[in-house]
JSON list of C-alpha atoms in Angstrom, two decimals:
[
{"chain": "Q", "resi": 347, "resn": "CYS", "atom": "CA", "xyz": [24.66, 5.73, -22.84]},
{"chain": "Q", "resi": 348, "resn": "ASN", "atom": "CA", "xyz": [24.68, 2.24, -24.24]},
{"chain": "Q", "resi": 349, "resn": "GLN", "atom": "CA", "xyz": [23.70, 0.00, -21.16]},
{"chain": "Q", "resi": 350, "resn": "TYR", "atom": "CA", "xyz": [20.95, -0.53, -19.64]},
{"chain": "Q", "resi": 351, "resn": "ALA", "atom": "CA", "xyz": [20.31, 1.92, -16.57]},
{"chain": "Q", "resi": 352, "resn": "PRO", "atom": "CA", "xyz": [20.71, 1.11, -12.78]},
{"chain": "Q", "resi": 353, "resn": "SER", "atom": "CA", "xyz": [18.27, -1.22, -11.19]},
{"chain": "Q", "resi": 354, "resn": "ARG", "atom": "CA", "xyz": [17.35, 1.23, -8.59]},
{"chain": "Q", "resi": 355, "resn": "GLY", "atom": "CA", "xyz": [16.97, 3.55, -10.79]},
{"chain": "Q", "resi": 356, "resn": "HIS", "atom": "CA", "xyz": [18.28, 6.70, -12.17]},
{"chain": "Q", "resi": 357, "resn": "PRO", "atom": "CA", "xyz": [21.05, 8.68, -9.71]},
{"chain": "Q", "resi": 358, "resn": "GLY", "atom": "CA", "xyz": [19.52, 12.23, -11.39]},
{"chain": "Q", "resi": 359, "resn": "LEU", "atom": "CA", "xyz": [15.45, 10.41, -11.01]},
{"chain": "Q", "resi": 360, "resn": "LEU", "atom": "CA", "xyz": [16.39, 9.28, -7.51]},
{"chain": "Q", "resi": 361, "resn": "GLY", "atom": "CA", "xyz": [17.68, 12.10, -5.88]},
{"chain": "Q", "resi": 362, "resn": "GLU", "atom": "CA", "xyz": [14.99, 14.15, -7.29]},
{"chain": "Q", "resi": 363, "resn": "LEU", "atom": "CA", "xyz": [12.74, 11.94, -5.98]},
{"chain": "Q", "resi": 364, "resn": "ALA", "atom": "CA", "xyz": [14.61, 11.99, -2.09]},
{"chain": "Q", "resi": 365, "resn": "ALA", "atom": "CA", "xyz": [14.46, 16.00, -2.47]},
{"chain": "Q", "resi": 366, "resn": "PHE", "atom": "CA", "xyz": [11.03, 15.71, -3.35]},
{"chain": "Q", "resi": 367, "resn": "TYR", "atom": "CA", "xyz": [10.01, 13.53, -0.17]},
{"chain": "Q", "resi": 368, "resn": "ASN", "atom": "CA", "xyz": [12.57, 15.37, 1.74]},
{"chain": "Q", "resi": 369, "resn": "GLY", "atom": "CA", "xyz": [11.10, 18.68, 1.29]},
{"chain": "Q", "resi": 370, "resn": "ALA", "atom": "CA", "xyz": [9.27, 20.78, 3.72]},
{"chain": "Q", "resi": 371, "resn": "GLY", "atom": "CA", "xyz": [5.22, 20.44, 3.51]},
{"chain": "Q", "resi": 372, "resn": "TRP", "atom": "CA", "xyz": [5.55, 17.10, 2.32]},
{"chain": "Q", "resi": 373, "resn": "PHE", "atom": "CA", "xyz": [6.87, 13.98, 4.22]},
{"chain": "Q", "resi": 374, "resn": "SER", "atom": "CA", "xyz": [10.01, 16.11, 5.61]},
{"chain": "Q", "resi": 375, "resn": "ARG", "atom": "CA", "xyz": [11.69, 13.09, 6.19]},
{"chain": "Q", "resi": 376, "resn": "ASN", "atom": "CA", "xyz": [15.28, 12.13, 5.55]},
{"chain": "Q", "resi": 377, "resn": "ILE", "atom": "CA", "xyz": [15.80, 9.49, 3.09]},
{"chain": "Q", "resi": 378, "resn": "ASP", "atom": "CA", "xyz": [18.64, 8.61, 1.42]},
{"chain": "Q", "resi": 379, "resn": "ALA", "atom": "CA", "xyz": [18.23, 7.96, -2.46]},
{"chain": "Q", "resi": 380, "resn": "ALA", "atom": "CA", "xyz": [20.84, 5.54, -2.51]},
{"chain": "Q", "resi": 381, "resn": "GLU", "atom": "CA", "xyz": [19.97, 3.77, 0.92]},
{"chain": "Q", "resi": 382, "resn": "ASN", "atom": "CA", "xyz": [15.47, 4.19, 0.90]},
{"chain": "Q", "resi": 383, "resn": "LEU", "atom": "CA", "xyz": [14.31, 4.06, -2.92]},
{"chain": "Q", "resi": 384, "resn": "LEU", "atom": "CA", "xyz": [13.61, 2.04, -5.80]},
{"chain": "Q", "resi": 385, "resn": "VAL", "atom": "CA", "xyz": [12.61, 2.91, -8.84]},
{"chain": "Q", "resi": 386, "resn": "THR", "atom": "CA", "xyz": [10.27, 0.32, -10.20]},
{"chain": "Q", "resi": 387, "resn": "LEU", "atom": "CA", "xyz": [8.24, -0.19, -13.75]},
{"chain": "Q", "resi": 388, "resn": "GLY", "atom": "CA", "xyz": [5.10, 1.61, -11.98]},
{"chain": "Q", "resi": 389, "resn": "ALA", "atom": "CA", "xyz": [2.88, 1.18, -8.81]},
{"chain": "Q", "resi": 390, "resn": "ASN", "atom": "CA", "xyz": [2.18, -2.91, -10.19]},
{"chain": "Q", "resi": 391, "resn": "GLN", "atom": "CA", "xyz": [5.77, -3.79, -10.14]},
{"chain": "Q", "resi": 392, "resn": "GLY", "atom": "CA", "xyz": [6.35, -1.98, -6.99]},
{"chain": "Q", "resi": 393, "resn": "ILE", "atom": "CA", "xyz": [3.52, -3.43, -5.22]},
{"chain": "Q", "resi": 394, "resn": "ALA", "atom": "CA", "xyz": [5.03, -7.30, -6.80]},
{"chain": "Q", "resi": 395, "resn": "VAL", "atom": "CA", "xyz": [8.12, -6.77, -5.57]},
{"chain": "Q", "resi": 396, "resn": "ALA", "atom": "CA", "xyz": [7.27, -5.64, -2.31]},
{"chain": "Q", "resi": 397, "resn": "LEU", "atom": "CA", "xyz": [4.98, -9.57, -2.69]},
{"chain": "Q", "resi": 398, "resn": "GLN", "atom": "CA", "xyz": [7.93, -11.49, -3.64]},
{"chain": "Q", "resi": 399, "resn": "THR", "atom": "CA", "xyz": [10.05, -9.78, -0.99]},
{"chain": "Q", "resi": 400, "resn": "PHE", "atom": "CA", "xyz": [8.43, -10.93, 2.03]},
{"chain": "Q", "resi": 401, "resn": "VAL", "atom": "CA", "xyz": [5.74, -13.59, 1.55]},
{"chain": "Q", "resi": 402, "resn": "ASP", "atom": "CA", "xyz": [6.05, -16.65, 1.86]},
{"chain": "Q", "resi": 403, "resn": "PRO", "atom": "CA", "xyz": [3.72, -19.63, 0.40]},
{"chain": "Q", "resi": 404, "resn": "GLY", "atom": "CA", "xyz": [0.60, -20.19, 2.58]},
{"chain": "Q", "resi": 405, "resn": "ASP", "atom": "CA", "xyz": [1.24, -16.55, 4.30]},
{"chain": "Q", "resi": 406, "resn": "GLU", "atom": "CA", "xyz": [-1.92, -14.84, 4.08]},
{"chain": "Q", "resi": 407, "resn": "VAL", "atom": "CA", "xyz": [-2.26, -10.37, 2.96]},
{"chain": "Q", "resi": 408, "resn": "ILE", "atom": "CA", "xyz": [-5.20, -8.59, 4.09]},
{"chain": "Q", "resi": 409, "resn": "LEU", "atom": "CA", "xyz": [-7.00, -6.83, 1.64]},
{"chain": "Q", "resi": 410, "resn": "VAL", "atom": "CA", "xyz": [-8.86, -4.02, 1.49]},
{"chain": "Q", "resi": 411, "resn": "GLU", "atom": "CA", "xyz": [-12.67, -4.62, -0.33]},
{"chain": "Q", "resi": 412, "resn": "PRO", "atom": "CA", "xyz": [-13.19, -3.68, -3.24]},
{"chain": "Q", "resi": 413, "resn": "PHE", "atom": "CA", "xyz": [-9.76, -3.42, -4.34]},
{"chain": "Q", "resi": 414, "resn": "PHE", "atom": "CA", "xyz": [-7.95, -3.51, -6.80]},
{"chain": "Q", "resi": 415, "resn": "ASP", "atom": "CA", "xyz": [-7.45, -6.22, -9.71]},
{"chain": "Q", "resi": 416, "resn": "ILE", "atom": "CA", "xyz": [-3.67, -6.36, -9.98]},
{"chain": "Q", "resi": 417, "resn": "TYR", "atom": "CA", "xyz": [-3.53, -7.41, -5.71]},
{"chain": "Q", "resi": 418, "resn": "ARG", "atom": "CA", "xyz": [-5.34, -11.08, -5.52]},
{"chain": "Q", "resi": 419, "resn": "PRO", "atom": "CA", "xyz": [-3.13, -12.43, -8.46]},
{"chain": "Q", "resi": 420, "resn": "ALA", "atom": "CA", "xyz": [0.14, -10.70, -7.60]},
{"chain": "Q", "resi": 421, "resn": "ILE", "atom": "CA", "xyz": [-0.04, -12.42, -4.00]},
{"chain": "Q", "resi": 422, "resn": "GLU", "atom": "CA", "xyz": [-1.62, -15.91, -5.98]},
{"chain": "Q", "resi": 423, "resn": "LEU", "atom": "CA", "xyz": [1.99, -16.00, -7.40]},
{"chain": "Q", "resi": 424, "resn": "VAL", "atom": "CA", "xyz": [3.77, -16.38, -4.83]},
{"chain": "Q", "resi": 425, "resn": "GLY", "atom": "CA", "xyz": [2.12, -18.38, -3.03]},
{"chain": "Q", "resi": 426, "resn": "GLY", "atom": "CA", "xyz": [-0.09, -16.49, -0.64]},
{"chain": "Q", "resi": 427, "resn": "GLN", "atom": "CA", "xyz": [-3.99, -16.05, 0.49]},
{"chain": "Q", "resi": 428, "resn": "VAL", "atom": "CA", "xyz": [-5.86, -13.61, 0.12]},
{"chain": "Q", "resi": 429, "resn": "ARG", "atom": "CA", "xyz": [-7.85, -12.23, 3.49]},
{"chain": "Q", "resi": 430, "resn": "ALA", "atom": "CA", "xyz": [-10.47, -9.82, 2.25]},
{"chain": "Q", "resi": 431, "resn": "VAL", "atom": "CA", "xyz": [-12.04, -7.18, 4.79]},
{"chain": "Q", "resi": 432, "resn": "ARG", "atom": "CA", "xyz": [-14.91, -5.56, 3.13]},
{"chain": "Q", "resi": 433, "resn": "MET", "atom": "CA", "xyz": [-15.31, -1.83, 3.37]},
{"chain": "Q", "resi": 434, "resn": "ARG", "atom": "CA", "xyz": [-18.59, -0.67, 5.10]},
{"chain": "Q", "resi": 435, "resn": "GLU", "atom": "CA", "xyz": [-21.23, 1.38, 3.07]},
{"chain": "Q", "resi": 436, "resn": "THR", "atom": "CA", "xyz": [-23.12, 3.49, 5.21]},
{"chain": "Q", "resi": 437, "resn": "GLY", "atom": "CA", "xyz": [-25.11, 6.52, 4.66]},
{"chain": "Q", "resi": 438, "resn": "GLY", "atom": "CA", "xyz": [-22.51, 7.07, 1.14]},
{"chain": "Q", "resi": 439, "resn": "GLN", "atom": "CA", "xyz": [-19.51, 6.92, 2.95]},
{"chain": "Q", "resi": 440, "resn": "TRP", "atom": "CA", "xyz": [-17.39, 3.68, 2.35]},
{"chain": "Q", "resi": 441, "resn": "THR", "atom": "CA", "xyz": [-15.47, 3.23, 6.06]},
{"chain": "Q", "resi": 442, "resn": "LEU", "atom": "CA", "xyz": [-12.66, 0.44, 6.88]},
{"chain": "Q", "resi": 443, "resn": "ASP", "atom": "CA", "xyz": [-14.08, -0.78, 10.00]},
{"chain": "Q", "resi": 444, "resn": "LYS", "atom": "CA", "xyz": [-11.11, -1.61, 12.78]},
{"chain": "Q", "resi": 445, "resn": "ASP", "atom": "CA", "xyz": [-12.67, -4.76, 14.52]},
{"chain": "Q", "resi": 446, "resn": "ASP", "atom": "CA", "xyz": [-13.06, -6.20, 10.65]},
{"chain": "Q", "resi": 447, "resn": "LEU", "atom": "CA", "xyz": [-9.63, -5.92, 9.88]},
{"chain": "Q", "resi": 448, "resn": "LEU", "atom": "CA", "xyz": [-8.32, -7.30, 13.10]},
{"chain": "Q", "resi": 449, "resn": "SER", "atom": "CA", "xyz": [-10.59, -10.36, 13.21]},
{"chain": "Q", "resi": 450, "resn": "ALA", "atom": "CA", "xyz": [-8.96, -10.65, 9.64]},
{"chain": "Q", "resi": 451, "resn": "VAL", "atom": "CA", "xyz": [-5.51, -11.30, 11.29]},
{"chain": "Q", "resi": 452, "resn": "THR", "atom": "CA", "xyz": [-4.35, -15.16, 12.26]},
{"chain": "Q", "resi": 453, "resn": "SER", "atom": "CA", "xyz": [-0.85, -16.20, 12.97]},
{"chain": "Q", "resi": 454, "resn": "LYS", "atom": "CA", "xyz": [-0.14, -16.61, 9.32]},
{"chain": "Q", "resi": 455, "resn": "THR", "atom": "CA", "xyz": [-1.59, -12.60, 7.95]},
{"chain": "Q", "resi": 456, "resn": "ARG", "atom": "CA", "xyz": [1.88, -10.73, 6.94]},
{"chain": "Q", "resi": 457, "resn": "ALA", "atom": "CA", "xyz": [0.73, -7.74, 5.23]},
{"chain": "Q", "resi": 458, "resn": "ILE", "atom": "CA", "xyz": [-1.89, -5.48, 4.70]},
{"chain": "Q", "resi": 459, "resn": "ILE", "atom": "CA", "xyz": [-2.07, -3.47, 1.16]},
{"chain": "Q", "resi": 460, "resn": "ILE", "atom": "CA", "xyz": [-4.05, -0.66, 1.70]},
{"chain": "Q", "resi": 461, "resn": "ASN", "atom": "CA", "xyz": [-4.44, 2.50, -0.70]},
{"chain": "Q", "resi": 462, "resn": "SER", "atom": "CA", "xyz": [-5.61, 6.05, -0.16]},
{"chain": "Q", "resi": 463, "resn": "PRO", "atom": "CA", "xyz": [-7.36, 7.79, -2.19]},
{"chain": "Q", "resi": 464, "resn": "HIS", "atom": "CA", "xyz": [-8.88, 3.88, -2.17]},
{"chain": "Q", "resi": 465, "resn": "ASN", "atom": "CA", "xyz": [-9.40, 2.43, -5.65]},
{"chain": "Q", "resi": 466, "resn": "PRO", "atom": "CA", "xyz": [-12.33, 2.13, -6.58]},
{"chain": "Q", "resi": 467, "resn": "THR", "atom": "CA", "xyz": [-13.96, 4.22, -4.04]},
{"chain": "Q", "resi": 468, "resn": "GLY", "atom": "CA", "xyz": [-12.42, 6.84, -4.17]},
{"chain": "Q", "resi": 469, "resn": "ARG", "atom": "CA", "xyz": [-12.58, 7.37, -0.37]},
{"chain": "Q", "resi": 470, "resn": "VAL", "atom": "CA", "xyz": [-9.75, 9.19, 1.36]},
{"chain": "Q", "resi": 471, "resn": "LEU", "atom": "CA", "xyz": [-8.77, 6.60, 4.75]},
{"chain": "Q", "resi": 472, "resn": "ASP", "atom": "CA", "xyz": [-9.14, 9.65, 7.91]},
{"chain": "Q", "resi": 473, "resn": "SER", "atom": "CA", "xyz": [-6.32, 9.56, 10.61]},
{"chain": "Q", "resi": 474, "resn": "GLY", "atom": "CA", "xyz": [-8.77, 7.29, 12.75]},
{"chain": "Q", "resi": 475, "resn": "GLU", "atom": "CA", "xyz": [-8.39, 4.39, 10.23]},
{"chain": "Q", "resi": 476, "resn": "LEU", "atom": "CA", "xyz": [-4.87, 5.04, 9.17]},
{"chain": "Q", "resi": 477, "resn": "ALA", "atom": "CA", "xyz": [-4.23, 4.97, 12.92]},
{"chain": "Q", "resi": 478, "resn": "ALA", "atom": "CA", "xyz": [-6.13, 1.55, 13.37]},
{"chain": "Q", "resi": 479, "resn": "ILE", "atom": "CA", "xyz": [-4.42, -0.08, 10.54]},
{"chain": "Q", "resi": 480, "resn": "ALA", "atom": "CA", "xyz": [-0.73, 1.78, 11.93]},
{"chain": "Q", "resi": 481, "resn": "GLU", "atom": "CA", "xyz": [-1.36, -0.01, 15.35]},
{"chain": "Q", "resi": 482, "resn": "ILE", "atom": "CA", "xyz": [-2.77, -3.44, 13.97]},
{"chain": "Q", "resi": 483, "resn": "ALA", "atom": "CA", "xyz": [0.49, -3.21, 12.44]},
{"chain": "Q", "resi": 484, "resn": "ARG", "atom": "CA", "xyz": [2.45, -3.06, 14.87]},
{"chain": "Q", "resi": 485, "resn": "THR", "atom": "CA", "xyz": [0.90, -5.16, 17.19]},
{"chain": "Q", "resi": 486, "resn": "HIS", "atom": "CA", "xyz": [0.81, -8.39, 15.39]},
{"chain": "Q", "resi": 487, "resn": "ASN", "atom": "CA", "xyz": [4.25, -6.87, 13.23]},
{"chain": "Q", "resi": 488, "resn": "LEU", "atom": "CA", "xyz": [2.62, -6.71, 9.77]},
{"chain": "Q", "resi": 489, "resn": "LEU", "atom": "CA", "xyz": [4.08, -4.64, 6.55]},
{"chain": "Q", "resi": 490, "resn": "VAL", "atom": "CA", "xyz": [1.75, -2.22, 5.24]},
{"chain": "Q", "resi": 491, "resn": "ILE", "atom": "CA", "xyz": [2.10, -1.81, 1.63]},
{"chain": "Q", "resi": 492, "resn": "SER", "atom": "CA", "xyz": [0.50, 1.27, 0.93]},
{"chain": "Q", "resi": 493, "resn": "ASP", "atom": "CA", "xyz": [-0.74, 1.86, -2.52]},
{"chain": "Q", "resi": 494, "resn": "ASP", "atom": "CA", "xyz": [0.15, 5.41, -3.04]},
{"chain": "Q", "resi": 495, "resn": "VAL", "atom": "CA", "xyz": [-0.50, 6.18, -6.64]},
{"chain": "Q", "resi": 496, "resn": "TYR", "atom": "CA", "xyz": [-3.38, 8.55, -6.36]},
{"chain": "Q", "resi": 497, "resn": "GLU", "atom": "CA", "xyz": [-1.77, 10.59, -3.05]},
{"chain": "Q", "resi": 498, "resn": "GLN", "atom": "CA", "xyz": [-1.72, 13.47, -4.82]},
{"chain": "Q", "resi": 499, "resn": "LEU", "atom": "CA", "xyz": [-5.54, 13.94, -6.65]},
{"chain": "Q", "resi": 500, "resn": "TYR", "atom": "CA", "xyz": [-7.43, 15.65, -4.29]},
{"chain": "Q", "resi": 501, "resn": "TYR", "atom": "CA", "xyz": [-11.24, 16.50, -5.54]},
{"chain": "Q", "resi": 502, "resn": "GLY", "atom": "CA", "xyz": [-12.73, 18.97, -3.33]},
{"chain": "Q", "resi": 503, "resn": "GLN", "atom": "CA", "xyz": [-16.28, 18.95, -2.18]},
{"chain": "Q", "resi": 504, "resn": "THR", "atom": "CA", "xyz": [-18.74, 20.56, -4.88]}
]
């Protein structure tokens, strides 16, 4: 009661998060609260911690452009380099092209940062785009940092 909270997060909160993500109808995963979860002070800190952990000076991180403004400085803070892949706007729809993403990968690429719904376009990546990201990440042994801060927001079509 008179000390700092546990650095991984309060056990009660970790337990509730594990129950939420393990629940049927959401991810139906088998997440262990003590081993697989870490609570951060918001998504910005979580992304910064992931970059500090996995990106070394000179490594490249792919960003989907336009991108949230904290990504670039967080990458540069650890000595990483940004490789931007611009979403294509066609007929009022933003899309992520697999060939554009693949062409950004080099021997120095370590990670891809995505978010969906995408900030700032609001575009939800479709299953084909997510499959392309997964395939490229598996093929080139890349970390995918998925900024899911908007994962539960949905604005139906009007």
